[in-house]
mmCIF file of C-alpha atoms in Angstrom:
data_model
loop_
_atom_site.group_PDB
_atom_site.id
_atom_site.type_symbol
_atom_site.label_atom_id
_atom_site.label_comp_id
_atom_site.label_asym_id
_atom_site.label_seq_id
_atom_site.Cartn_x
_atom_site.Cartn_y
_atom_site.Cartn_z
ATOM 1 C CA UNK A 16 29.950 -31.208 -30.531
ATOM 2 C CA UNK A 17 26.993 -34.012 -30.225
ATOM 3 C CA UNK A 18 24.046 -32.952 -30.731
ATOM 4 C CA UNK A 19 22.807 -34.638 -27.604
ATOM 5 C CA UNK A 20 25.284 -32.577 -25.426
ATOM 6 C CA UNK A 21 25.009 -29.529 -27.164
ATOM 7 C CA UNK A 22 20.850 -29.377 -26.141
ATOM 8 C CA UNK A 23 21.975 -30.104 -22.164
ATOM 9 C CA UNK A 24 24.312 -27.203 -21.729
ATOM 10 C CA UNK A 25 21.734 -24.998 -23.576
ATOM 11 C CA UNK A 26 19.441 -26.239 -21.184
ATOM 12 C CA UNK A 27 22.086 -25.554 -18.322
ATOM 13 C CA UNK A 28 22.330 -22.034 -18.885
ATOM 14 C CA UNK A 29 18.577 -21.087 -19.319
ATOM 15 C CA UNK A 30 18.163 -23.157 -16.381
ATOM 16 C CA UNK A 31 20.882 -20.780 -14.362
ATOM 17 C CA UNK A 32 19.301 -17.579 -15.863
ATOM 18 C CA UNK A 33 15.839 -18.626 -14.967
ATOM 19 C CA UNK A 34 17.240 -19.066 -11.568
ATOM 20 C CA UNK A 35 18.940 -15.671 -11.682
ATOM 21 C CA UNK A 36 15.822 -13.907 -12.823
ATOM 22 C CA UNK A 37 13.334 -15.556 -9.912
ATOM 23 C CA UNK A 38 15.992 -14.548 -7.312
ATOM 24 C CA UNK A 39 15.472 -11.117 -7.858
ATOM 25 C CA UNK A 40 13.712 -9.983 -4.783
ATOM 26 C CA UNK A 41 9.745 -9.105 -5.816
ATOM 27 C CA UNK A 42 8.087 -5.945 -4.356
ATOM 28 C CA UNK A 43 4.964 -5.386 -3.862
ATOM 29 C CA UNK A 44 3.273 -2.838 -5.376
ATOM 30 C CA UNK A 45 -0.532 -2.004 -5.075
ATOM 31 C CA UNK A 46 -2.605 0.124 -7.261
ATOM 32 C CA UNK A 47 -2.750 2.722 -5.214
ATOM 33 C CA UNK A 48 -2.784 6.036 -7.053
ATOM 34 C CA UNK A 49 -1.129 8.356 -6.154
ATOM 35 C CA UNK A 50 1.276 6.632 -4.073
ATOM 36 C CA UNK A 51 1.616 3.345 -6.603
ATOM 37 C CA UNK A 52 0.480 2.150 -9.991
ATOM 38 C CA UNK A 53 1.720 1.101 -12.711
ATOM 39 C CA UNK A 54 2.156 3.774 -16.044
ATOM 40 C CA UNK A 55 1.170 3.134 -19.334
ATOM 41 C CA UNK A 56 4.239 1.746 -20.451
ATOM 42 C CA UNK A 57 3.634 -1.250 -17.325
ATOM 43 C CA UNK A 58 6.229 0.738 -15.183
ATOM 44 C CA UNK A 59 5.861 1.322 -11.632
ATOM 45 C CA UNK A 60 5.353 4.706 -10.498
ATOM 46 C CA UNK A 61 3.687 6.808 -7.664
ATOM 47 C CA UNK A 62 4.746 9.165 -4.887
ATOM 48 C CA UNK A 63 6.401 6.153 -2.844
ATOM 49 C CA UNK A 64 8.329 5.050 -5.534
ATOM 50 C CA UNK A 65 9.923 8.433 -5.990
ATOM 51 C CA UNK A 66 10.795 8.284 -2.733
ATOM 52 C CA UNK A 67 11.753 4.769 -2.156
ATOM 53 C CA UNK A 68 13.611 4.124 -5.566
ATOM 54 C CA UNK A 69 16.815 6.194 -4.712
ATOM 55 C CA UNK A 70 17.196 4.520 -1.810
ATOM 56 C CA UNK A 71 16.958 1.265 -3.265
ATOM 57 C CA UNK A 72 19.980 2.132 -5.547
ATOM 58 C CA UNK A 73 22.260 3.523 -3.199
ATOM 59 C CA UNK A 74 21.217 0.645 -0.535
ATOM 60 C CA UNK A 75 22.098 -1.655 -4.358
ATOM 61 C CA UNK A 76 19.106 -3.385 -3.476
ATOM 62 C CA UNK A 77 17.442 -5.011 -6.880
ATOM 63 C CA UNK A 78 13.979 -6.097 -7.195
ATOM 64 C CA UNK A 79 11.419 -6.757 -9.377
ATOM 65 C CA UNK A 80 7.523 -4.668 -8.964
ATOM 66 C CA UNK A 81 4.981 -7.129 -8.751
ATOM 67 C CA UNK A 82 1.209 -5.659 -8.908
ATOM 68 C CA UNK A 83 0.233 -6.653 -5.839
ATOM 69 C CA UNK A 84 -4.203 -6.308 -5.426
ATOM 70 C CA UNK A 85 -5.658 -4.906 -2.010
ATOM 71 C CA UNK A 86 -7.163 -8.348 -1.503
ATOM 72 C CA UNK A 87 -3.969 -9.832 -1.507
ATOM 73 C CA UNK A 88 -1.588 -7.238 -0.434
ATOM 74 C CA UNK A 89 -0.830 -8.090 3.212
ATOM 75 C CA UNK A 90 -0.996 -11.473 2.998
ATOM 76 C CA UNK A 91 1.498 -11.901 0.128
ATOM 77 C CA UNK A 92 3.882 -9.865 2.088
ATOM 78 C CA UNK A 93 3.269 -11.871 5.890
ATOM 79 C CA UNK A 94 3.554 -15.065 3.867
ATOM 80 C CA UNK A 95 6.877 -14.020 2.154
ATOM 81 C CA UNK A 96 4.803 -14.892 -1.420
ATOM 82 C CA UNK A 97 6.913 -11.324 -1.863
ATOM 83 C CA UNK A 98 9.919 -10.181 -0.130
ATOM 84 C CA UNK A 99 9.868 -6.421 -0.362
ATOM 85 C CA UNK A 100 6.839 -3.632 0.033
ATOM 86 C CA UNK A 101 5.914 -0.619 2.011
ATOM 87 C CA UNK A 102 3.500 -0.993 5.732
ATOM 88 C CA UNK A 103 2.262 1.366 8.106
ATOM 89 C CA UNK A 104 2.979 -0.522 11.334
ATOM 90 C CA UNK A 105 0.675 -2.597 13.579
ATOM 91 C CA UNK A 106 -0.410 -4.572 10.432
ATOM 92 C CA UNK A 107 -1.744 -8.254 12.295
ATOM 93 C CA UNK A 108 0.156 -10.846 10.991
ATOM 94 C CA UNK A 109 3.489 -9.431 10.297
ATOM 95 C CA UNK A 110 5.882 -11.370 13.030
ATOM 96 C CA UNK A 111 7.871 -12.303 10.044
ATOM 97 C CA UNK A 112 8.659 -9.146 8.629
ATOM 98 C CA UNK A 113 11.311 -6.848 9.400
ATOM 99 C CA UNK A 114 11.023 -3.040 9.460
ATOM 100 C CA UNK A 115 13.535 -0.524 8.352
ATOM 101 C CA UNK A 116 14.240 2.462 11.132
ATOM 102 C CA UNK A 117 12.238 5.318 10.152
ATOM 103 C CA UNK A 118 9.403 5.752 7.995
ATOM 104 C CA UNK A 119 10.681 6.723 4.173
ATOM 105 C CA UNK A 120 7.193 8.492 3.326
ATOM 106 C CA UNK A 121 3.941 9.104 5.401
ATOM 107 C CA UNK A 122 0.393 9.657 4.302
ATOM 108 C CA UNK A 123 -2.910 11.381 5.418
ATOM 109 C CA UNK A 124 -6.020 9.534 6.506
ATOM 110 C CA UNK A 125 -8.752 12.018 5.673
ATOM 111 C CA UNK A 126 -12.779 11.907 6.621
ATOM 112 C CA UNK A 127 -15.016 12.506 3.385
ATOM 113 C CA UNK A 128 -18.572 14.016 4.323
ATOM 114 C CA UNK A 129 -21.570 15.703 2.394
ATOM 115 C CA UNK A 130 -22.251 19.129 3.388
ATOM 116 C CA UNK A 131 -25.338 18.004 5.567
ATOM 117 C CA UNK A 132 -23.839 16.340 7.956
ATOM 118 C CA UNK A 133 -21.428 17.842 10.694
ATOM 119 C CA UNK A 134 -18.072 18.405 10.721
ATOM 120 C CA UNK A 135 -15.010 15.964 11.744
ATOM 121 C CA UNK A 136 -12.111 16.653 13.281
ATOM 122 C CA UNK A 137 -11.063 13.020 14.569
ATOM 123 C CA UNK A 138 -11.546 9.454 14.561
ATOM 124 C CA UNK A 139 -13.177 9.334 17.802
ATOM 125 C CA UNK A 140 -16.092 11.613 16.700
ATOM 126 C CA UNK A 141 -17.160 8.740 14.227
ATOM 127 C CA UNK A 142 -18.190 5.878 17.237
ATOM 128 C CA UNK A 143 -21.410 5.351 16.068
ATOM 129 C CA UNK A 144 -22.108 7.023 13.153
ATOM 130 C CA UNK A 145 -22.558 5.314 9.692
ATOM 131 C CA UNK A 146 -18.909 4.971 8.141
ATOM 132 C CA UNK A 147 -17.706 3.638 5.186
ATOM 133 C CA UNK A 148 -14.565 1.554 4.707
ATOM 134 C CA UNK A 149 -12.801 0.309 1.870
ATOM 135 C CA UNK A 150 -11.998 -3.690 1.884
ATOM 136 C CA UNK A 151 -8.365 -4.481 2.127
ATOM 137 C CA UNK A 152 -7.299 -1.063 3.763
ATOM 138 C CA UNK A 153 -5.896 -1.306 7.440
ATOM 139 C CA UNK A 154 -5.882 2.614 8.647
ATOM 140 C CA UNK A 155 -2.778 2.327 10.597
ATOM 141 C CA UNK A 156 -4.554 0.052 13.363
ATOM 142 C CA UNK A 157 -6.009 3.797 14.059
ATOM 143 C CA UNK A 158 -9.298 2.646 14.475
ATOM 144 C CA UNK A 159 -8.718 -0.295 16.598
ATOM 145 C CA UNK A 160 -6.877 2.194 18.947
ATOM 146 C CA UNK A 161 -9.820 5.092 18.949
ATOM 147 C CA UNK A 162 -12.681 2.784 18.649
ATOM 148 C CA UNK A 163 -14.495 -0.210 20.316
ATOM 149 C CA UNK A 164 -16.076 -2.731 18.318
ATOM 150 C CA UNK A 165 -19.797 -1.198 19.439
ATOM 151 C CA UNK A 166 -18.675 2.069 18.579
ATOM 152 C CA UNK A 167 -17.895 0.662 14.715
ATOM 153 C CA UNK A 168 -21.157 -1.152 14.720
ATOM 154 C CA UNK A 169 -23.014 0.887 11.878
ATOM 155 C CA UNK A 170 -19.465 0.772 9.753
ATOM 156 C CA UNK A 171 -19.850 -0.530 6.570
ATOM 157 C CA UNK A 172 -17.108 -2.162 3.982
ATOM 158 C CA UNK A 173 -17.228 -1.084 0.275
ATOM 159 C CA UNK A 174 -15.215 -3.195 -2.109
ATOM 160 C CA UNK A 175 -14.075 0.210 -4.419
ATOM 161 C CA UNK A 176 -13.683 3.533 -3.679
ATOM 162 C CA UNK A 177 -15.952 4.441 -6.154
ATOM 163 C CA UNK A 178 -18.715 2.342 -4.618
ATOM 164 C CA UNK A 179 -17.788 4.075 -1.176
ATOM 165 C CA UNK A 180 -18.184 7.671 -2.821
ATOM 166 C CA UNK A 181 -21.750 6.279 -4.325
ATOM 167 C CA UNK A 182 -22.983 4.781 -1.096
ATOM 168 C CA UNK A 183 -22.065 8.135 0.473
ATOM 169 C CA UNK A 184 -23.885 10.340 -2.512
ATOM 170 C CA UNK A 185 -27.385 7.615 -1.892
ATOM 171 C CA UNK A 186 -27.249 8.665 1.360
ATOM 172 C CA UNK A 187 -27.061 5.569 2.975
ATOM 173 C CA UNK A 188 -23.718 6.369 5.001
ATOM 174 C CA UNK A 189 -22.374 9.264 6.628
ATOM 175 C CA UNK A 190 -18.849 9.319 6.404
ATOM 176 C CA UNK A 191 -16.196 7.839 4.477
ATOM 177 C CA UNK A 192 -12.714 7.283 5.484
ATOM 178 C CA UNK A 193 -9.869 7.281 3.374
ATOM 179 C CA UNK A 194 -6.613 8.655 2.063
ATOM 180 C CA UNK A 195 -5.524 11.868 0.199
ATOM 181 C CA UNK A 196 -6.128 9.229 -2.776
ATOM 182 C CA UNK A 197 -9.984 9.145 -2.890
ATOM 183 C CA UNK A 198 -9.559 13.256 -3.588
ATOM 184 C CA UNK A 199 -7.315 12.336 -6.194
ATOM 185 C CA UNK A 200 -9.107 10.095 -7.930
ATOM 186 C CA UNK A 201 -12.722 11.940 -7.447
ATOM 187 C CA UNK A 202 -10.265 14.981 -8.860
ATOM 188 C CA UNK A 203 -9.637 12.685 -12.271
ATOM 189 C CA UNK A 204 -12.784 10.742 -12.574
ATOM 190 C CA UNK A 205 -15.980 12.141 -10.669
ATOM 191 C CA UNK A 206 -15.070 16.400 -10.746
ATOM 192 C CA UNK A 207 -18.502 17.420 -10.450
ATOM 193 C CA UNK A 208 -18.589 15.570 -7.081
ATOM 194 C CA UNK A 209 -17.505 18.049 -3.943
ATOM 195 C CA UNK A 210 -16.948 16.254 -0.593
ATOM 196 C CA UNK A 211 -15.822 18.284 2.511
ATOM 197 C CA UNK A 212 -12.776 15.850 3.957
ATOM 198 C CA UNK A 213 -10.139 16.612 6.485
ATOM 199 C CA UNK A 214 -7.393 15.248 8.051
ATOM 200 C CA UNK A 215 -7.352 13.388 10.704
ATOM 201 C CA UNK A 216 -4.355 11.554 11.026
ATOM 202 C CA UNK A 217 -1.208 11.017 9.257
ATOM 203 C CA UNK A 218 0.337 7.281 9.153
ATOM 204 C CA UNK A 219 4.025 6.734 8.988
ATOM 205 C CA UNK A 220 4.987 4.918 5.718
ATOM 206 C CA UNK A 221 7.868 2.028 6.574
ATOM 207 C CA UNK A 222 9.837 -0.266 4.177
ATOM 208 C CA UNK A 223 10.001 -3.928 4.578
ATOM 209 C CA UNK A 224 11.467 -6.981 3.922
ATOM 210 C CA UNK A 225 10.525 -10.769 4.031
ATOM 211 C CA UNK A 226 12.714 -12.446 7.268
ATOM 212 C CA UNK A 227 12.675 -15.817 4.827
ATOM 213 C CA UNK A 228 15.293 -13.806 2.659
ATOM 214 C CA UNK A 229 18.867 -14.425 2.562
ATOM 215 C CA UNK A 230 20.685 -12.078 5.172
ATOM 216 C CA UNK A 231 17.771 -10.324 5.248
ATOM 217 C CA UNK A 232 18.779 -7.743 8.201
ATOM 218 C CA UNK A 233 21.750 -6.924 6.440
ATOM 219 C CA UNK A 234 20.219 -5.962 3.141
ATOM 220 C CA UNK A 235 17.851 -3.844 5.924
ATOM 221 C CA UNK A 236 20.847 -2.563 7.662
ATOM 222 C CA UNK A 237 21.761 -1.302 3.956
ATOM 223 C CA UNK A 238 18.296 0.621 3.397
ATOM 224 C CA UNK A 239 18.240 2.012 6.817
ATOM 225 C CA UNK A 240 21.892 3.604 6.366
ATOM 226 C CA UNK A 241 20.757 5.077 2.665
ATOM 227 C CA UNK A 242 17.972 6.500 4.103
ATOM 228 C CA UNK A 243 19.309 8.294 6.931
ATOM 229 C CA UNK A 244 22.130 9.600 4.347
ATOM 230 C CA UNK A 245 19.294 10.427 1.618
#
């Protein structure tokens, strides 16, 4: 065989296997302990992913974890920059994304507080006070619903959790809210810190898929049925 058309099927087929490869449908996947991250070994892992992965295979739906940061995390998905990932609903921005049925996990929004301050029992008893947020987090559009924009006016935005926990511990908020994560990772990395936190809410955990992909509400159609039958 020439030489000359032995190198352009060899370039053929990688061509067709890169193809292959970048069709596999990419999933977004934040680190998020202890719902997501990514192991040791650079595998994706988590409490979601225990749940969602069986459904995945009996729906036969492939794809391929990308690690998705905060920052980026909803706008990758409303863009369709990736095609698969997990939302609470009421995320702005998401007219192109499709739903399944029913939620395949769900998690707890908890208040964090120092012992000096009093107690919370929901979101509506923070209007006012001096709160702490973490960037790229929605809340389930919960505070939207409970609170005006006055009542959020002393809310503050900290980039980490960790820099959330230490504006708390300086004193210069009140609150924080966040998920059953921040215990987790105060639990692993600060133990000597104890915050009183309860919950306050719990948000229903949906999966979703990019309306840009190929027969996209039939591949749904296929996760909503192996869920139901899971």
């Amino acid at each position: 065989m020439p030489l000359r058309r032995y190198l352009f099927i060899v370039t053929l087929i990688m061509c067709s296997t890169g193809t292959l490869a970048e069709d596999k449908m990419r999933l977004a996947a934040p680190f998020f302990p202890p719902y997501t991250y990514f192991d040791i070994d650079g595998k994706l892992d988590g409490l979601w992913i225990k749940q969602l992965k069986p459904v995945l295979q009996i729906a036969e739906i492939e794809f391929k974890a990308i690690n998705t940061p905060m920052a980026r995390f909803y706008s990758s998905i409303a863009t369709g920059k990736v095609q698969l990932s997990a939302l609470p609903k009421g995320v702005p921005g998401m007219d192109n994304v499709i739903y399944s049925d029913l939620p395949f996990a769900r998690f707890d929004l908890r208040v964090f507080w120092l012992d000096d301050r009093p107690d919370i029992s929901g979101i509506s008893q923070l209007a006012n006070q001096k709160v702490i947020l973490t960037r790229g987090y929605n809340y389930g559009g919960f505070l939207e619903e409970a609170l005006t924009t006055e009542q959020q006016q002393h809310f503050v935005v900290a980039n980490t959790k960790p820099e959330a926990i230490e504006l708390l511990l300086k004193g210069e908020a009140d609150y924080v809210l966040g998920y059953w994560a921040l215990m987790d990772y105060l639990q692993k990395n600060m133990p000597d810190v104890q915050l009183n936190n309860k919950k306050i809410s719990e948000i229903p955990i949906y999966f979703v898929i990019h309306n840009s992909v190929t027969d996209a509400r039939g591949i749904m159609a296929r996760f909503n049925a192996a869920l139901a039958n899971k």
